[in-house]
mmCIF file of C-alpha atoms in Angstrom:
data_model
loop_
_atom_site.group_PDB
_atom_site.id
_atom_site.type_symbol
_atom_site.label_atom_id
_atom_site.label_comp_id
_atom_site.label_asym_id
_atom_site.label_seq_id
_atom_site.Cartn_x
_atom_site.Cartn_y
_atom_site.Cartn_z
ATOM 1 C CA MET H 113 -49.129 16.536 25.220
ATOM 2 C CA PRO H 114 -51.202 18.700 22.861
ATOM 3 C CA VAL H 115 -48.343 18.770 20.329
ATOM 4 C CA ALA H 116 -48.253 14.966 20.126
ATOM 5 C CA SER H 117 -52.009 14.823 19.810
ATOM 6 C CA ASN H 118 -51.955 17.496 17.079
ATOM 7 C CA TRP H 119 -49.307 15.580 15.162
ATOM 8 C CA SER H 120 -51.164 12.260 15.439
ATOM 9 C CA THR H 121 -54.384 13.954 14.334
ATOM 10 C CA ARG H 122 -52.704 15.340 11.203
ATOM 11 C CA LEU H 123 -51.146 11.951 10.485
ATOM 12 C CA SER H 124 -54.516 10.263 10.857
ATOM 13 C CA LEU H 125 -56.117 12.784 8.462
ATOM 14 C CA GLN H 126 -53.378 12.189 5.886
ATOM 15 C CA GLN H 127 -53.860 8.428 6.134
ATOM 16 C CA ASP H 128 -57.611 8.760 5.737
ATOM 17 C CA LEU H 129 -57.159 11.016 2.684
ATOM 18 C CA LEU H 130 -54.667 8.595 1.137
ATOM 19 C CA TRP H 131 -56.947 5.611 1.811
ATOM 20 C CA SER H 132 -59.961 7.331 0.300
ATOM 21 C CA ARG H 133 -57.977 8.177 -2.857
ATOM 22 C CA TRP H 134 -56.715 4.590 -3.020
ATOM 23 C CA GLN H 135 -60.314 3.353 -2.839
ATOM 24 C CA ALA H 136 -61.286 5.763 -5.632
ATOM 25 C CA LEU H 137 -58.808 4.083 -8.021
ATOM 26 C CA SER H 138 -59.958 1.303 -10.285
ATOM 27 C CA SER H 139 -58.860 -2.231 -9.408
ATOM 28 C CA ARG H 140 -56.542 -2.269 -12.448
ATOM 29 C CA ASP H 141 -54.753 0.913 -11.230
ATOM 30 C CA GLN H 142 -54.545 -0.473 -7.685
ATOM 31 C CA LEU H 143 -52.924 -3.644 -9.030
ATOM 32 C CA ALA H 144 -50.448 -1.675 -11.168
ATOM 33 C CA LEU H 145 -49.483 0.605 -8.256
ATOM 34 C CA SER H 146 -49.118 -2.407 -5.938
ATOM 35 C CA ILE H 147 -46.795 -4.145 -8.393
ATOM 36 C CA LEU H 148 -44.814 -0.910 -8.864
ATOM 37 C CA MET H 149 -44.445 -0.456 -5.092
ATOM 38 C CA VAL H 150 -43.296 -4.066 -4.607
ATOM 39 C CA PHE H 151 -40.804 -3.679 -7.463
ATOM 40 C CA LEU H 152 -39.430 -0.427 -6.031
ATOM 41 C CA ILE H 153 -39.153 -1.879 -2.527
ATOM 42 C CA LEU H 154 -37.347 -4.959 -3.834
ATOM 43 C CA PHE H 155 -35.099 -2.929 -6.129
ATOM 44 C CA VAL H 156 -34.119 -0.343 -3.530
ATOM 45 C CA GLY H 157 -33.747 -2.984 -0.811
ATOM 46 C CA GLY H 158 -31.829 -5.349 -3.067
ATOM 47 C CA TYR H 159 -29.505 -2.702 -4.434
ATOM 48 C CA GLY H 160 -28.960 -1.257 -0.979
ATOM 49 C CA GLY H 161 -28.182 -4.697 0.407
ATOM 50 C CA TYR H 162 -25.836 -5.421 -2.499
ATOM 51 C CA THR H 163 -24.020 -2.115 -1.996
ATOM 52 C CA VAL H 164 -23.611 -2.751 1.724
ATOM 53 C CA HIS H 165 -22.387 -6.283 0.990
ATOM 54 C CA GLN H 166 -19.790 -5.040 -1.534
ATOM 55 C CA ALA H 167 -18.538 -2.376 0.891
ATOM 56 C CA ALA H 168 -18.226 -4.958 3.665
ATOM 57 C CA LYS H 169 -16.407 -7.347 1.338
ATOM 58 C CA ALA H 170 -13.943 -4.642 0.240
ATOM 59 C CA SER H 171 -13.356 -3.637 3.848
ATOM 60 C CA LYS H 172 -12.693 -7.257 4.822
ATOM 61 C CA GLU H 173 -10.230 -7.723 1.934
ATOM 62 C CA ASP H 174 -8.424 -4.517 2.905
ATOM 63 C CA TYR H 175 -8.201 -5.692 6.512
ATOM 64 C CA GLN H 176 -6.900 -9.106 5.438
ATOM 65 C CA GLN H 177 -4.238 -7.440 3.278
ATOM 66 C CA GLN H 178 -3.137 -5.258 6.170
ATOM 67 C CA VAL H 179 -2.926 -8.277 8.490
ATOM 68 C CA THR H 180 -0.914 -10.182 5.877
ATOM 69 C CA ASP H 181 1.452 -7.230 5.439
ATOM 70 C CA TYR H 182 1.849 -6.898 9.205
ATOM 71 C CA PHE H 183 2.777 -10.531 9.701
ATOM 72 C CA TRP H 184 5.117 -10.507 6.701
ATOM 73 C CA LEU H 185 6.930 -7.457 8.080
ATOM 74 C CA ARG H 186 7.072 -9.080 11.487
ATOM 75 C CA SER H 187 8.578 -12.236 10.010
ATOM 76 C CA GLN H 188 11.249 -10.140 8.295
ATOM 77 C CA ALA H 189 12.455 -8.644 11.594
ATOM 78 C CA ALA H 190 14.978 -11.456 11.990
ATOM 79 C CA ASN H 191 16.492 -10.568 8.618
ATOM 80 C CA ILE H 192 17.530 -7.083 9.693
ATOM 81 C CA ASP H 193 21.285 -6.982 9.915
ATOM 82 C CA SER H 194 22.349 -5.090 13.028
ATOM 83 C CA THR H 195 25.744 -4.304 11.494
ATOM 84 C CA ALA H 196 23.992 -2.679 8.541
ATOM 85 C CA LEU H 197 21.893 -0.616 10.947
ATOM 86 C CA ALA H 198 25.018 0.415 12.846
ATOM 87 C CA ALA H 199 26.658 1.391 9.559
ATOM 88 C CA LEU H 200 23.588 3.435 8.640
ATOM 89 C CA ASP H 201 23.646 5.189 12.010
ATOM 90 C CA SER H 202 27.342 5.930 11.741
ATOM 91 C CA GLN H 203 26.894 7.140 8.186
ATOM 92 C CA ASN H 204 24.168 9.577 9.221
ATOM 93 C CA ASP H 205 26.542 11.341 11.581
ATOM 94 C CA SER H 206 29.563 10.799 9.353
ATOM 95 C CA SER H 207 29.056 13.725 7.030
ATOM 96 C CA ALA H 208 32.442 14.965 8.256
ATOM 97 C CA GLN H 209 34.070 11.723 7.040
ATOM 98 C CA PRO H 210 36.050 11.820 3.821
ATOM 99 C CA PRO H 211 34.118 10.491 0.809
ATOM 100 C CA ALA H 212 36.333 7.381 0.491
ATOM 101 C CA SER H 213 35.704 6.465 4.135
ATOM 102 C CA ARG H 214 31.960 6.932 3.686
ATOM 103 C CA VAL H 215 31.957 4.628 0.645
ATOM 104 C CA ASN H 216 34.031 2.039 2.491
ATOM 105 C CA THR H 217 31.660 2.199 5.486
ATOM 106 C CA LEU H 218 28.642 1.757 3.206
ATOM 107 C CA LEU H 219 30.213 -1.226 1.462
ATOM 108 C CA ASN H 220 31.176 -2.850 4.774
ATOM 109 C CA GLY H 221 27.645 -2.288 6.058
ATOM 110 C CA SER H 222 26.303 -4.008 2.963
ATOM 111 C CA GLY H 223 28.426 -7.087 3.540
ATOM 112 C CA ILE H 224 31.216 -6.306 1.073
ATOM 113 C CA ASP H 225 34.548 -6.958 2.789
ATOM 114 C CA ASN H 226 38.030 -6.118 1.517
ATOM 115 C CA ALA H 227 36.874 -3.452 -0.909
ATOM 116 C CA GLN H 228 39.556 -1.209 -2.337
ATOM 117 C CA VAL H 229 38.379 2.381 -2.074
ATOM 118 C CA VAL H 230 40.543 5.281 -3.231
ATOM 119 C CA ALA H 231 39.753 8.979 -3.414
ATOM 120 C CA ALA H 232 40.636 10.552 -6.778
ATOM 121 C CA GLY H 233 39.938 14.262 -6.604
ATOM 122 C CA ASP H 234 36.213 14.827 -6.144
ATOM 123 C CA LYS H 235 35.459 11.225 -7.157
ATOM 124 C CA VAL H 236 35.937 7.887 -5.435
ATOM 125 C CA GLN H 237 37.147 4.751 -7.189
ATOM 126 C CA LEU H 238 36.157 1.402 -5.757
ATOM 127 C CA SER H 239 36.875 -2.194 -6.606
ATOM 128 C CA PHE H 240 35.726 -5.431 -4.978
ATOM 129 C CA THR H 241 34.824 -9.038 -5.710
ATOM 130 C CA ASN H 242 32.016 -11.140 -4.318
ATOM 131 C CA ASP H 243 30.266 -14.354 -5.320
ATOM 132 C CA SER H 244 26.716 -13.217 -4.499
ATOM 133 C CA GLN H 245 24.947 -11.237 -7.185
ATOM 134 C CA ALA H 246 22.230 -10.249 -4.706
ATOM 135 C CA LEU H 247 24.800 -8.843 -2.279
ATOM 136 C CA VAL H 248 26.570 -6.911 -5.029
ATOM 137 C CA SER H 249 23.275 -5.462 -6.286
ATOM 138 C CA ALA H 250 22.197 -4.506 -2.765
ATOM 139 C CA ALA H 251 25.557 -2.804 -2.090
ATOM 140 C CA LEU H 252 25.399 -0.802 -5.320
ATOM 141 C CA ALA H 253 21.785 0.144 -4.643
ATOM 142 C CA LYS H 254 22.730 1.335 -1.149
ATOM 143 C CA LEU H 255 25.464 3.524 -2.597
ATOM 144 C CA GLU H 256 22.986 5.018 -5.031
ATOM 145 C CA GLN H 257 20.413 5.578 -2.281
ATOM 146 C CA GLN H 258 22.965 7.596 -0.356
ATOM 147 C CA GLY H 259 23.213 10.095 -3.206
ATOM 148 C CA LEU H 260 26.277 8.742 -4.973
ATOM 149 C CA GLN H 261 26.242 8.932 -8.750
ATOM 150 C CA PHE H 262 27.988 6.280 -10.792
ATOM 151 C CA ASN H 263 30.232 7.825 -13.414
ATOM 152 C CA GLN H 264 31.648 4.473 -14.476
ATOM 153 C CA LEU H 265 30.564 0.953 -13.546
ATOM 154 C CA THR H 266 32.074 -2.298 -14.785
ATOM 155 C CA MET H 267 30.965 -5.728 -13.618
ATOM 156 C CA GLN H 268 32.471 -8.996 -14.798
ATOM 157 C CA GLN H 269 31.908 -12.534 -13.624
ATOM 158 C CA ASP H 270 34.597 -15.193 -13.652
ATOM 159 C CA LEU H 271 32.925 -18.322 -15.048
ATOM 160 C CA ALA H 272 35.157 -20.727 -13.135
ATOM 161 C CA SER H 273 34.956 -19.217 -9.644
ATOM 162 C CA LYS H 274 31.581 -17.405 -10.109
ATOM 163 C CA GLN H 275 33.147 -14.322 -8.502
ATOM 164 C CA ILE H 276 31.714 -10.994 -9.621
ATOM 165 C CA GLN H 277 34.326 -8.291 -9.998
ATOM 166 C CA VAL H 278 33.046 -4.736 -9.671
ATOM 167 C CA GLN H 279 34.959 -1.596 -10.578
ATOM 168 C CA ALA H 280 33.263 1.776 -10.292
ATOM 169 C CA THR H 281 33.874 5.487 -10.082
ATOM 170 C CA VAL H 282 31.354 7.472 -8.075
ATOM 171 C CA SER H 283 30.855 11.107 -7.214
ATOM 172 C CA PHE H 284 28.815 12.799 -4.512
#
C-alpha cells in the first residue's frame, strides 16, 4: 500500500505544480495553449481515426477479393475435365513412354482426336485439324508447358469449313 500512496502523492505534486504554472501564465498565453492543445488533440485523433479507417477499408477489400476468388474457383470445378486429369497423371509416370506416345497422349488429353504423330529422330512431327481455335491454342500451350519446344509450327484455317489445320515439329 505505501507504494501506491507514494505514487499518488508524486502525481498530486506534479498536478499542483502544473496548475500553479498554468495560473502564472497570462490569459492570452492560456488561450493560445488551449487552442494549440485542442488542435493537436483533433489532429492526432482525426489522423489516427482516418488511418484506422483506411486500414480497415483495405482489409475489407482484400477479404472481398479473396471471397470472390474462392467462389470463382469453386464455380470452375465443374469445368475440370477428368480425362485431361487422367492424361496428366498418366503423363507424369510416362517418362518411359516414347516421345511420340507422350505427344499423342497430351493431345488426346487436350481434346484433340485423330492426331497424326510420328517420331523423326529426336523430334516429333504432329498434324491435326480442329474447328475450335481455343482448343487448338490450349493443346499447343499444354505441349509447351510440358517442356516441348516448337521447331516448326504452321497453322492454316480453311475458310469454308472453318477447320484449323496444324502441322508442327517439336523436340524435347
